[in-house]
XYZ file of C-alpha atoms in Angstrom:
192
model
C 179.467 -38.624 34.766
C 180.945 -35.454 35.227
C 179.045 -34.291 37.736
C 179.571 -37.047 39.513
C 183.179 -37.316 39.650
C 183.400 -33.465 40.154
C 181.035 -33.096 43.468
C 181.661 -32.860 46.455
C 181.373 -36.369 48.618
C 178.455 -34.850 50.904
C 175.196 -35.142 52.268
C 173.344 -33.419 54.704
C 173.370 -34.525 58.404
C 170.379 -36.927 59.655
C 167.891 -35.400 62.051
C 169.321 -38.122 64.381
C 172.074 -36.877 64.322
C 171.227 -33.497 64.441
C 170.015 -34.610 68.559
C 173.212 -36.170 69.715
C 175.233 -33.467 71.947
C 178.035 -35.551 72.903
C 179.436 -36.055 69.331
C 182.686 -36.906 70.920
C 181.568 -39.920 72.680
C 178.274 -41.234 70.129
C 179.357 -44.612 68.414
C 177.548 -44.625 64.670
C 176.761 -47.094 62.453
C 178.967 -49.953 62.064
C 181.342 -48.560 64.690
C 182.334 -45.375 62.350
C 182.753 -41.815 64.545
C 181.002 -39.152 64.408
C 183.879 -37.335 62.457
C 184.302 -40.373 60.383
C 180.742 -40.944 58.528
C 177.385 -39.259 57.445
C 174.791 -39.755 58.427
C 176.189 -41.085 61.975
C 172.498 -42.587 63.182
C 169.829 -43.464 61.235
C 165.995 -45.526 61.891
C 167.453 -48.451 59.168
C 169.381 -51.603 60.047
C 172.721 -51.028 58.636
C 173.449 -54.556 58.567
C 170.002 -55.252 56.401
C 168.929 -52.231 54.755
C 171.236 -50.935 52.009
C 171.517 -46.725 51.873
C 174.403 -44.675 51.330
C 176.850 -43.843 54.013
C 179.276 -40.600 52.912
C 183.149 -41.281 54.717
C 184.711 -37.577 55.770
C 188.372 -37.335 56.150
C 190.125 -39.203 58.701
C 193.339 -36.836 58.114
C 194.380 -32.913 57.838
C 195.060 -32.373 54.203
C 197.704 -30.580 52.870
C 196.756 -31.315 49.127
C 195.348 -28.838 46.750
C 192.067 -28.876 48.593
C 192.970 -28.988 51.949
C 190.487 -29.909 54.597
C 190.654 -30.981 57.699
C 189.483 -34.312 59.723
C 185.385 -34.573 59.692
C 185.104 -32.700 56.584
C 183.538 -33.504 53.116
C 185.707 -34.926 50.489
C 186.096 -32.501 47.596
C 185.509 -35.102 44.927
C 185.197 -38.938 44.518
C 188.647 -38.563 43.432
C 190.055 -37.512 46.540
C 187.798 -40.193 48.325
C 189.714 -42.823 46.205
C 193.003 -41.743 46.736
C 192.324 -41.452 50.728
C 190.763 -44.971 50.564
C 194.332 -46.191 48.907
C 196.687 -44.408 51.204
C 194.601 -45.746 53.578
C 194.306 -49.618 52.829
C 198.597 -49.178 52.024
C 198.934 -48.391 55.837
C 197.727 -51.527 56.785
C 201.520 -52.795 56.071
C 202.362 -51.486 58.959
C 199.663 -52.813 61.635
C 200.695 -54.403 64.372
C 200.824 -58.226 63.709
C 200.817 -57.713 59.868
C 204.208 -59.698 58.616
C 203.843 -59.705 55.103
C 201.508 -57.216 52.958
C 200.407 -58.081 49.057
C 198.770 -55.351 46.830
C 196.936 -56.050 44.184
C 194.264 -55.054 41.433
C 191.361 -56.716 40.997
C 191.760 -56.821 37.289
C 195.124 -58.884 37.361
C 192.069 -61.481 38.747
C 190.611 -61.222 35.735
C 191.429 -63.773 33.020
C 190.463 -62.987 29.539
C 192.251 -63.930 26.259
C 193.668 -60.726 25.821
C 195.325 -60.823 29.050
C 199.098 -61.666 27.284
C 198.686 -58.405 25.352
C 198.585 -56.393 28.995
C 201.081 -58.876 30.789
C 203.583 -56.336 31.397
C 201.080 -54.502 33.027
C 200.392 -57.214 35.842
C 200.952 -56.373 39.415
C 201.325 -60.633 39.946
C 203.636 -63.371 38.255
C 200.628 -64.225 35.947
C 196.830 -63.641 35.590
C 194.105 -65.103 37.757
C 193.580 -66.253 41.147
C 196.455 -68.473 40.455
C 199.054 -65.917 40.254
C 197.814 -64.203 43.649
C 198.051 -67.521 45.160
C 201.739 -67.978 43.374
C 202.626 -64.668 45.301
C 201.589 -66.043 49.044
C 203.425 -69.026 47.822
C 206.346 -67.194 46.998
C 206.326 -64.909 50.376
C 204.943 -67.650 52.879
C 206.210 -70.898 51.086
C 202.525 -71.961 51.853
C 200.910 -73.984 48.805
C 197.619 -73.604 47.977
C 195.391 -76.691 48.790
C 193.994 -77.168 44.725
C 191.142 -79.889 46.396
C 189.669 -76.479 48.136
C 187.564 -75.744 45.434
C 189.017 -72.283 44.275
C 189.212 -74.084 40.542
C 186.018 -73.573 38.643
C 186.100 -73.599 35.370
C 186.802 -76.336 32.050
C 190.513 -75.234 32.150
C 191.142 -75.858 35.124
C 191.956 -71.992 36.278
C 189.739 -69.834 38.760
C 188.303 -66.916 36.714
C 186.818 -63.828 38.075
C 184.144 -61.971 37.288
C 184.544 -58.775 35.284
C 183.061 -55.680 37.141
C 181.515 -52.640 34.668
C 181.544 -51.642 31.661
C 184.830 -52.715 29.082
C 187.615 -49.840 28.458
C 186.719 -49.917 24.988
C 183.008 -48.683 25.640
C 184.036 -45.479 27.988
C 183.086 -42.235 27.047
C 186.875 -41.164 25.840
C 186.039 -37.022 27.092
C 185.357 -39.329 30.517
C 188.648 -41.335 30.389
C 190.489 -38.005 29.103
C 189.299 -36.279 32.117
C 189.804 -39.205 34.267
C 193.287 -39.094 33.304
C 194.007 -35.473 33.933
C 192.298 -35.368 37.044
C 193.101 -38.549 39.155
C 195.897 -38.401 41.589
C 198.807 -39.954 39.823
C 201.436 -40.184 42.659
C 198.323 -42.378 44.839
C 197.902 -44.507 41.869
C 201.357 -45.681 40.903
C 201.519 -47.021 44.464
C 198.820 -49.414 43.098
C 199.896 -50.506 40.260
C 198.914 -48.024 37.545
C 200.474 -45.294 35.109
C 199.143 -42.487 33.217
């Protein structure tokens, strides 16, 4: 794990796109720059075949790393807290009138879930409470007949992703903790 979270997010540059000249102008798989994504071209079907596709900076950085637009990201880190800065600025888009962060976890219902409640980023756990915040902001109600409800209780439950908390390596979750950017992360909903 440490290796992972430590390297660089890089990869070499595609012989495709080692050919283009006019970088400026070359539109790359779906619709990234350039600047924005390696490799830029490739012989697969991006919309078919699954490979990995490395994002670069989209800003100048000023952080302990620096970099500038088109470069690597120094860590997977610094990817994440880009990608939350990032999906935060969509508040201000044109046409966006009301913007509702959230973790995925808070979708999460488990019977622990009261022992963490103070920890919730909605009114209450589950699809229900995400739909109790539109509700709240839009005075829209949810439609129950839509088939979001699909389980004995009567509540929508999602799916946990990975591994529990309980079974992470704690040197991993130490380092985790000493590492991530903190100041990003409150803006999401967590605390050190």
């Amino acid at each position: 794990w440490s290796e992972f979270v430590t390297s660089p997010w890089e990869r070499k540059r595609s012989n495709l796109d080692n050919q283009i000249l006019d970088t400026a102008n070359v539109l790359c798989s779906f619709g990234f720059s350039f600047e924005e994504i390696v490799p830029c071209k490739t012989n697969r079907d991006p919309h078919v075949d699954s490979f990995p596709l490395y994002e670069l900076r989209l800003t100048n950085s000023s952080g302990p790393t620096g970099g500038a637009v088109g470069d690597p990201y120094s860590s997977l880190l610094e990817l994440r807290a880009d990608k939350i800065r990032n999906f935060l600025s969509f508040a201000e888009f044109e046409g966006v009138v009301e913007f509702i962060s959230m973790r995925y976890e808070d979708l999460v219902m488990d019977d622990d879930y009261a022992i963490y409640a103070s920890d919730l980023t909605l009114p209450f756990p589950g699809i229900s409470g995400l739909f109790e915040k539109i509700r709240d902001t839009t005075s829209l109600v949810p439609d129950v007949d839509a088939g979001w409800i699909n389980d004995v209780n009567g509540t929508f439950k999602a799916e946990a992703l990975g591994v529990g908390a309980t079974k992470l390596d704690p040197y991993y979750v130490q380092w985790m903790e000493e590492h991530v950017d903190w100041n990003v992360e409150t803006l999401v909903g967590y605390s050190p």
